[in-house]
Amino acid sequence: MSEVSSEVSSTVTTHPFLDLAPLSARHFASIEERVARLLSTAQDVVIMQGEALLPLEGCIRGAARPGTTALNVITGPYGQTFGNWLRDCGATVVDLAVPFHTAVTAEQVREALAAHPEIDFVSLVHAEAATGNTNPVAEIGEVVREHGALFMLDAVASVAAEPLLPDAWGVDLCVIGAQKAMGGPAGVSAVSVSERAWTRLAANPQAPRHSYLSLLDWKERWIDGGRKALLHAPAQLEMLALEACVERIEAEGLDALTARHATAAAATRAGAIALGGGLEPYVLQARDAAPVATTLRAPEGVDASVLVAKALAADPVLPLVAGGGALAKEMIRVNHYGPDATRGVVHASLAALGAAMGESGLAVDLEAARRAVTAAWQ
């Protein structure tokens, strides 16, 4: 060994994140199979090497073009983003927007499709973590299937927090991310693709090809090639983390995991109501509230962002955030997903909010909130 190589080898330290064996195509494909089982889907599943906005944009740019008429359901900020992408592709967009404190109904979707029979693409967010609502995808999927449009679903905030059955619901493009209820990394995502969707993408001359956005590249070079050669070097750490979080879900059981999220949501809602002080659920009906996060309307005259800052001053790791954009002054969000979907986190979050409200001169009942959370969890 040379003097230089000897010096280098003596100074290099090992780290569990570094110097890993390469991730093989076979290993990559096995992780895809486990994700497909998680979704109970027989459709092709493509794992994308980036945050979920990557496959979401890839789906829209692959399916939409001039001549496409899209029904874009807006129940939060991501629906607004989808409309922008669709218009950028040259599609005619029919926006179906509902107040963020509620959910869209299958009947509203049916009426929009009847008013615009030319619609051939529907985009919908299952659960909007940013606004705390969730939409009845099973019923909406039946309406879309009757109409014959291609159906794209953003299930990033719903996967592992509530039932998600893309095949049974007629979803053609179902995008998930691991960073919320799955308790995994943000840097990797996946999309299940139906045969109808592959046909639609292949017929679109504007669909991305030889591009990081391209689903067709994965179809032609990876899936059709027998999953033997990856398109590029995989994001190894993110893939291993995705595999680990799927293993954890399998160990807990998907039904148990979704039940834990539903309980966390019910407990947070009940505890916030019992806390008093003018704090109210932002989503009016419990049936429309997402299991992944509970949004709350700040008391009248109280700035939500200031209240959250006070709450976090005592415990900065609590999953509390103020609403985004125009909602920053009025909305508080309790993110009870993944490892935070526990009674302890819900108790601590509401206790911190209650203490901050008390400091602001509001009359709150911390003990009533504690009892409500405990009762809901039992």
Short mmCIF file of C-alpha atoms in Angstrom, two decimals:
data_model
loop_
_atom_site.label_atom_id
_atom_site.label_comp_id
_atom_site.label_asym_id
_atom_site.label_seq_id
_atom_site.Cartn_x
_atom_site.Cartn_y
_atom_site.Cartn_z
CA MET A 1 0.00 0.00 0.00
CA SER A 2 1.34 3.43 -0.93
CA GLU A 3 1.96 6.07 1.69
CA VAL A 4 -0.92 8.19 0.30
CA SER A 5 -3.46 5.34 0.21
CA SER A 6 -2.43 4.26 3.69
CA GLU A 7 -2.98 7.80 4.98
CA VAL A 8 -6.42 8.04 3.33
CA SER A 9 -7.60 4.66 4.64
CA SER A 10 -6.57 5.59 8.16
CA THR A 11 -8.62 8.82 8.14
CA VAL A 12 -11.87 7.52 6.56
CA THR A 13 -14.58 6.67 9.07
CA THR A 14 -17.53 4.44 8.48
CA HIS A 15 -21.15 5.58 8.65
CA PRO A 16 -24.36 3.55 8.28
CA PHE A 17 -25.56 5.90 5.51
CA LEU A 18 -22.36 5.60 3.48
CA ASP A 19 -20.41 2.93 1.60
CA LEU A 20 -23.47 0.77 1.06
CA ALA A 21 -23.58 -2.02 -1.49
CA PRO A 22 -25.27 -0.90 -4.74
CA LEU A 23 -29.04 -1.32 -4.91
CA SER A 24 -29.69 -3.95 -7.57
CA ALA A 25 -32.50 -3.89 -10.10
CA ARG A 26 -33.90 -7.00 -8.45
CA HIS A 27 -33.97 -5.30 -5.04
CA PHE A 28 -35.60 -2.20 -6.58
CA ALA A 29 -38.28 -4.38 -8.20
CA SER A 30 -38.95 -6.19 -4.92
CA ILE A 31 -39.69 -2.86 -3.23
CA GLU A 32 -42.12 -2.02 -6.05
CA GLU A 33 -43.89 -5.32 -5.41
CA ARG A 34 -44.29 -4.52 -1.71
CA VAL A 35 -45.71 -1.09 -2.52
CA ALA A 36 -48.17 -2.72 -4.94
CA ARG A 37 -49.32 -5.05 -2.15
CA LEU A 38 -49.76 -2.07 0.14
CA LEU A 39 -52.12 -0.56 -2.46
CA SER A 40 -53.86 -3.88 -3.18
CA THR A 41 -53.26 -3.18 -6.85
CA ALA A 42 -52.59 -5.43 -9.82
CA GLN A 43 -51.63 -2.40 -11.89
CA ASP A 44 -48.05 -1.49 -12.73
CA VAL A 45 -46.35 0.42 -9.92
CA VAL A 46 -43.51 2.77 -10.75
CA ILE A 47 -41.34 4.12 -7.95
CA MET A 48 -40.15 7.61 -8.83
CA GLN A 49 -36.88 8.98 -7.55
CA GLY A 50 -38.16 12.20 -6.05
CA GLU A 51 -40.86 13.78 -3.90
CA ALA A 52 -44.46 13.10 -4.96
CA LEU A 53 -44.76 16.29 -7.00
CA LEU A 54 -42.57 14.48 -9.54
CA PRO A 55 -45.05 11.71 -10.47
CA LEU A 56 -48.00 14.08 -10.05
CA GLU A 57 -46.61 16.43 -12.65
CA GLY A 58 -45.49 13.47 -14.77
CA CYS A 59 -49.04 12.06 -14.77
CA ILE A 60 -50.60 15.34 -15.85
CA ARG A 61 -48.01 16.17 -18.48
CA GLY A 62 -48.24 12.61 -19.78
CA ALA A 63 -52.03 12.54 -20.04
CA ALA A 64 -52.99 16.12 -20.94
CA ARG A 65 -52.57 17.98 -24.21
CA PRO A 66 -54.49 20.41 -26.43
CA GLY A 67 -57.90 18.83 -26.97
CA THR A 68 -58.02 17.41 -23.44
CA THR A 69 -60.88 18.66 -21.28
CA ALA A 70 -60.15 18.14 -17.61
CA LEU A 71 -62.31 18.32 -14.52
CA ASN A 72 -60.01 19.56 -11.77
CA VAL A 73 -61.47 19.23 -8.29
CA ILE A 74 -60.13 21.85 -5.88
CA THR A 75 -60.47 21.17 -2.17
CA GLY A 76 -57.09 22.66 -1.21
CA PRO A 77 -53.83 24.07 -2.59
CA TYR A 78 -52.73 20.98 -4.51
CA GLY A 79 -55.86 21.02 -6.64
CA GLN A 80 -54.95 24.56 -7.61
CA THR A 81 -51.49 23.40 -8.67
CA PHE A 82 -52.94 20.63 -10.84
CA GLY A 83 -55.09 23.16 -12.68
CA ASN A 84 -52.02 25.24 -13.48
CA TRP A 85 -50.19 22.23 -14.91
CA LEU A 86 -53.21 21.16 -16.97
CA ARG A 87 -53.55 24.62 -18.51
CA ASP A 88 -49.83 24.67 -19.22
CA CYS A 89 -50.32 21.46 -21.24
CA GLY A 90 -52.96 23.19 -23.37
CA ALA A 91 -55.92 21.42 -21.77
CA THR A 92 -59.30 23.05 -21.27
CA VAL A 93 -59.86 23.00 -17.52
CA VAL A 94 -63.18 22.93 -15.70
CA ASP A 95 -62.46 23.75 -12.05
CA LEU A 96 -64.82 22.34 -9.44
CA ALA A 97 -63.90 24.26 -6.29
CA VAL A 98 -65.54 23.72 -2.92
CA PRO A 99 -64.88 25.56 0.35
CA PHE A 100 -61.80 24.22 2.10
CA HIS A 101 -63.80 23.51 5.26
CA THR A 102 -65.78 20.77 3.49
CA ALA A 103 -65.36 17.95 0.96
CA VAL A 104 -66.54 17.52 -2.60
CA THR A 105 -69.43 15.11 -3.17
CA ALA A 106 -69.96 12.51 -5.84
CA GLU A 107 -73.12 14.34 -6.87
CA GLN A 108 -71.19 17.55 -7.47
CA VAL A 109 -68.77 15.61 -9.67
CA ARG A 110 -71.68 13.99 -11.51
CA GLU A 111 -73.25 17.38 -12.19
CA ALA A 112 -69.97 18.79 -13.50
CA LEU A 113 -69.48 15.83 -15.84
CA ALA A 114 -73.06 16.12 -17.08
CA ALA A 115 -72.59 19.82 -17.78
CA HIS A 116 -69.36 19.10 -19.69
CA PRO A 117 -69.71 15.70 -21.39
CA GLU A 118 -66.44 16.32 -23.26
CA ILE A 119 -64.44 15.87 -20.04
CA ASP A 120 -61.95 13.02 -20.47
CA PHE A 121 -59.64 13.54 -17.47
CA VAL A 122 -60.42 14.03 -13.78
CA SER A 123 -57.89 15.07 -11.13
CA LEU A 124 -58.63 14.85 -7.43
CA VAL A 125 -56.78 15.00 -4.13
CA HIS A 126 -57.90 12.26 -1.73
CA ALA A 127 -56.91 13.96 1.53
CA GLU A 128 -55.67 17.54 1.75
CA ALA A 129 -53.30 17.69 4.71
CA ALA A 130 -53.02 21.45 4.26
CA THR A 131 -56.74 22.04 4.81
CA GLY A 132 -57.61 18.90 6.78
CA ASN A 133 -60.37 17.54 4.56
CA THR A 134 -60.76 14.21 2.77
CA ASN A 135 -62.90 13.31 -0.23
CA PRO A 136 -65.13 10.23 -0.82
CA VAL A 137 -63.04 8.65 -3.57
CA ALA A 138 -64.95 5.37 -3.80
CA GLU A 139 -68.20 7.17 -4.69
CA ILE A 140 -66.48 9.69 -6.96
CA GLY A 141 -64.59 6.92 -8.74
CA GLU A 142 -67.84 5.19 -9.60
CA VAL A 143 -69.18 8.39 -11.18
CA VAL A 144 -65.97 8.98 -13.14
CA ARG A 145 -65.92 5.37 -14.34
CA GLU A 146 -69.50 5.67 -15.60
CA HIS A 147 -68.51 8.79 -17.53
CA GLY A 148 -65.43 7.11 -19.01
CA ALA A 149 -62.82 9.73 -18.08
CA LEU A 150 -59.29 8.94 -16.98
CA PHE A 151 -59.02 9.35 -13.20
CA MET A 152 -55.89 10.67 -11.44
CA LEU A 153 -55.73 10.64 -7.64
CA ASP A 154 -53.27 12.33 -5.32
CA ALA A 155 -53.18 9.93 -2.36
CA VAL A 156 -50.00 11.25 -0.77
CA ALA A 157 -51.72 12.26 2.47
CA SER A 158 -54.19 9.38 2.59
CA VAL A 159 -52.08 6.29 1.98
CA ALA A 160 -51.75 4.31 5.22
CA ALA A 161 -54.02 6.80 7.05
CA GLU A 162 -57.34 5.69 5.54
CA PRO A 163 -58.55 3.03 3.09
CA LEU A 164 -57.02 3.38 -0.38
CA LEU A 165 -58.08 0.92 -3.11
CA PRO A 166 -57.15 2.28 -6.53
CA ASP A 167 -58.22 -0.82 -8.47
CA ALA A 168 -61.59 -1.20 -6.75
CA TRP A 169 -62.28 2.54 -7.08
CA GLY A 170 -61.37 2.80 -10.77
CA VAL A 171 -58.33 5.03 -10.27
CA ASP A 172 -56.08 5.06 -13.34
CA LEU A 173 -53.18 7.03 -11.90
CA CYS A 174 -52.73 6.84 -8.12
CA VAL A 175 -49.79 8.79 -6.68
CA ILE A 176 -48.47 8.18 -3.17
CA GLY A 177 -45.64 9.54 -1.07
CA ALA A 178 -44.05 8.00 1.98
CA GLN A 179 -43.50 11.08 4.11
CA LYS A 180 -46.82 11.31 5.94
CA ALA A 181 -48.83 8.39 7.34
CA MET A 182 -46.34 5.83 6.04
CA GLY A 183 -43.71 7.42 8.25
CA GLY A 184 -41.05 7.24 5.55
CA PRO A 185 -38.83 9.50 3.46
CA ALA A 186 -39.95 12.50 1.42
CA GLY A 187 -37.50 11.91 -1.41
CA VAL A 188 -39.20 8.92 -3.05
CA SER A 189 -42.73 8.34 -4.33
CA ALA A 190 -44.77 5.94 -6.41
CA VAL A 191 -47.63 5.80 -8.89
CA SER A 192 -49.87 2.93 -9.92
CA VAL A 193 -50.76 3.06 -13.62
CA SER A 194 -53.69 1.29 -15.26
CA GLU A 195 -53.61 -0.14 -18.78
CA ARG A 196 -56.01 2.63 -19.82
CA ALA A 197 -53.56 5.19 -18.53
CA TRP A 198 -50.60 3.62 -20.35
CA THR A 199 -52.61 3.71 -23.57
CA ARG A 200 -53.50 7.36 -22.99
CA LEU A 201 -49.91 8.34 -22.32
CA ALA A 202 -48.56 6.42 -25.30
CA ALA A 203 -51.03 8.17 -27.62
CA ASN A 204 -50.01 11.64 -26.43
CA PRO A 205 -47.27 13.15 -28.63
CA GLN A 206 -46.65 15.75 -25.91
CA ALA A 207 -46.04 13.19 -23.17
CA PRO A 208 -42.54 13.61 -21.69
CA ARG A 209 -39.96 11.22 -23.06
CA HIS A 210 -36.24 10.97 -22.25
CA SER A 211 -37.14 13.08 -19.23
CA TYR A 212 -37.13 12.77 -15.46
CA LEU A 213 -40.88 13.43 -15.67
CA SER A 214 -41.47 10.57 -18.08
CA LEU A 215 -43.60 7.64 -16.96
CA LEU A 216 -43.31 6.20 -20.46
CA ASP A 217 -39.54 5.90 -20.04
CA TRP A 218 -40.14 3.68 -17.03
CA LYS A 219 -42.74 1.67 -18.94
CA GLU A 220 -40.64 1.05 -22.03
CA ARG A 221 -37.18 0.73 -20.52
CA TRP A 222 -37.94 -0.78 -17.12
CA ILE A 223 -41.29 -2.60 -17.07
CA ASP A 224 -41.32 -3.82 -20.68
CA GLY A 225 -37.65 -4.74 -20.32
CA GLY A 226 -38.47 -7.18 -17.55
CA ARG A 227 -37.27 -4.88 -14.75
CA LYS A 228 -33.66 -5.87 -15.40
CA ALA A 229 -31.99 -2.50 -15.99
CA LEU A 230 -32.77 0.69 -14.09
CA LEU A 231 -33.03 3.97 -15.98
CA HIS A 232 -30.46 5.66 -13.75
CA ALA A 233 -28.70 5.26 -10.43
CA PRO A 234 -31.40 4.81 -7.78
CA ALA A 235 -31.74 7.07 -4.76
CA GLN A 236 -30.40 4.33 -2.56
CA LEU A 237 -30.95 5.75 0.91
CA GLU A 238 -34.51 6.78 0.08
CA MET A 239 -35.28 3.37 -1.43
CA LEU A 240 -33.96 1.56 1.63
CA ALA A 241 -35.95 3.90 3.87
CA LEU A 242 -39.09 3.24 1.79
CA GLU A 243 -38.53 -0.49 2.17
CA ALA A 244 -38.08 -0.08 5.92
CA CYS A 245 -41.29 1.90 6.37
CA VAL A 246 -43.25 -0.66 4.32
CA GLU A 247 -41.81 -3.38 6.56
CA ARG A 248 -42.97 -1.42 9.61
CA ILE A 249 -46.47 -1.07 8.15
CA GLU A 250 -46.58 -4.80 7.41
CA ALA A 251 -45.52 -5.55 10.99
CA GLU A 252 -48.17 -3.29 12.54
CA GLY A 253 -50.82 -4.25 10.00
CA LEU A 254 -52.41 -1.79 7.58
CA ASP A 255 -55.81 -2.03 9.25
CA ALA A 256 -54.28 -1.29 12.65
CA LEU A 257 -52.36 1.65 11.21
CA THR A 258 -55.40 3.24 9.58
CA ALA A 259 -57.38 2.68 12.80
CA ARG A 260 -54.65 4.45 14.77
CA HIS A 261 -54.86 7.46 12.45
CA ALA A 262 -58.65 7.54 12.63
CA THR A 263 -58.47 7.46 16.43
CA ALA A 264 -55.87 10.24 16.52
CA ALA A 265 -58.12 12.41 14.35
CA ALA A 266 -61.22 11.75 16.47
CA ALA A 267 -59.30 12.40 19.69
CA THR A 268 -57.81 15.65 18.41
CA ARG A 269 -61.18 16.92 17.26
CA ALA A 270 -62.89 15.97 20.53
CA GLY A 271 -60.08 17.41 22.62
CA ALA A 272 -60.04 20.71 20.73
CA ILE A 273 -63.79 21.14 21.19
CA ALA A 274 -63.52 20.35 24.90
CA LEU A 275 -60.59 22.73 25.31
CA GLY A 276 -62.84 25.67 24.53
CA GLY A 277 -61.54 29.21 24.37
CA GLY A 278 -63.09 29.71 20.96
CA LEU A 279 -61.00 27.00 19.27
CA GLU A 280 -63.13 25.14 16.70
CA PRO A 281 -62.63 22.46 14.04
CA TYR A 282 -61.92 24.07 10.68
CA VAL A 283 -63.54 21.22 8.73
CA LEU A 284 -67.17 21.48 9.76
CA GLN A 285 -68.25 17.83 9.56
CA ALA A 286 -66.24 15.03 11.17
CA ARG A 287 -66.99 12.76 8.18
CA ASP A 288 -65.10 15.23 5.94
CA ALA A 289 -62.06 15.45 8.22
CA ALA A 290 -58.84 13.76 7.14
CA PRO A 291 -57.28 11.18 9.50
CA VAL A 292 -53.82 12.50 8.71
CA ALA A 293 -54.22 16.03 10.16
CA THR A 294 -56.78 18.04 12.08
CA THR A 295 -57.20 21.70 11.17
CA LEU A 296 -58.57 24.12 13.74
CA ARG A 297 -59.95 27.65 13.42
CA ALA A 298 -58.18 30.02 15.78
CA PRO A 299 -60.32 31.94 18.29
CA GLU A 300 -61.73 35.20 17.00
CA GLY A 301 -59.20 38.01 17.20
CA VAL A 302 -56.26 35.64 17.72
CA ASP A 303 -53.53 35.25 15.12
CA ALA A 304 -53.06 31.51 14.52
CA SER A 305 -49.38 31.89 13.62
CA VAL A 306 -48.68 33.73 16.88
CA LEU A 307 -50.56 31.12 18.88
CA VAL A 308 -48.62 28.28 17.24
CA ALA A 309 -45.32 30.06 17.87
CA LYS A 310 -46.19 30.34 21.58
CA ALA A 311 -47.13 26.67 21.74
CA LEU A 312 -43.92 25.58 20.04
CA ALA A 313 -41.75 27.75 22.27
CA ALA A 314 -42.34 25.24 25.06
CA ASP A 315 -41.87 22.16 22.86
CA PRO A 316 -40.50 22.82 19.33
CA VAL A 317 -40.92 19.22 18.15
CA LEU A 318 -44.70 19.15 18.46
CA PRO A 319 -46.44 18.62 15.09
CA LEU A 320 -48.17 22.02 15.15
CA VAL A 321 -48.14 24.46 12.23
CA ALA A 322 -50.12 27.50 11.20
CA GLY A 323 -52.06 27.41 7.95
CA GLY A 324 -50.27 28.32 4.77
CA GLY A 325 -50.65 31.51 2.77
CA ALA A 326 -53.93 33.32 3.36
CA LEU A 327 -54.82 30.83 6.10
CA ALA A 328 -51.82 31.67 8.28
CA LYS A 329 -53.77 33.95 10.60
CA GLU A 330 -56.86 31.77 11.03
CA MET A 331 -55.85 28.09 10.81
CA ILE A 332 -53.90 25.81 13.13
CA ARG A 333 -52.96 22.32 11.95
CA VAL A 334 -52.20 19.36 14.17
CA ASN A 335 -50.28 16.82 12.09
CA HIS A 336 -51.03 13.45 13.69
CA TYR A 337 -49.55 11.08 11.14
CA GLY A 338 -47.03 8.27 11.11
CA PRO A 339 -45.19 8.10 14.44
CA ASP A 340 -47.19 11.13 15.65
CA ALA A 341 -50.55 9.34 15.45
CA THR A 342 -50.44 8.54 19.16
CA ARG A 343 -52.38 9.54 22.24
CA GLY A 344 -49.29 11.09 23.83
CA VAL A 345 -48.66 13.40 20.86
CA VAL A 346 -52.31 14.45 20.72
CA HIS A 347 -52.35 15.16 24.48
CA ALA A 348 -49.13 17.17 24.27
CA SER A 349 -50.24 19.15 21.22
CA LEU A 350 -53.54 20.22 22.76
CA ALA A 351 -51.92 20.94 26.11
CA ALA A 352 -49.40 23.25 24.41
CA LEU A 353 -52.14 24.99 22.47
CA GLY A 354 -54.21 25.35 25.63
CA ALA A 355 -51.28 26.84 27.54
CA ALA A 356 -50.63 29.31 24.72
CA MET A 357 -54.30 30.27 24.65
CA GLY A 358 -54.26 30.77 28.41
CA GLU A 359 -51.25 33.09 28.06
CA SER A 360 -53.30 35.04 25.54
CA GLY A 361 -56.07 35.58 28.09
CA LEU A 362 -58.48 32.94 26.80
CA ALA A 363 -60.43 30.72 29.19
CA VAL A 364 -59.59 27.06 28.44
CA ASP A 365 -60.27 23.77 30.18
CA LEU A 366 -57.15 21.63 29.92
CA GLU A 367 -58.58 18.85 32.05
CA ALA A 368 -61.71 18.57 29.88
CA ALA A 369 -59.50 18.35 26.81
CA ARG A 370 -57.40 15.63 28.44
CA ARG A 371 -60.50 13.61 29.35
CA ALA A 372 -61.94 13.97 25.84
CA VAL A 373 -58.75 12.72 24.23
CA THR A 374 -58.54 9.78 26.61
CA ALA A 375 -62.19 8.85 26.02
CA ALA A 376 -61.82 9.03 22.24
CA TRP A 377 -58.72 6.83 22.35
CA GLN A 378 -60.49 4.21 24.40
#
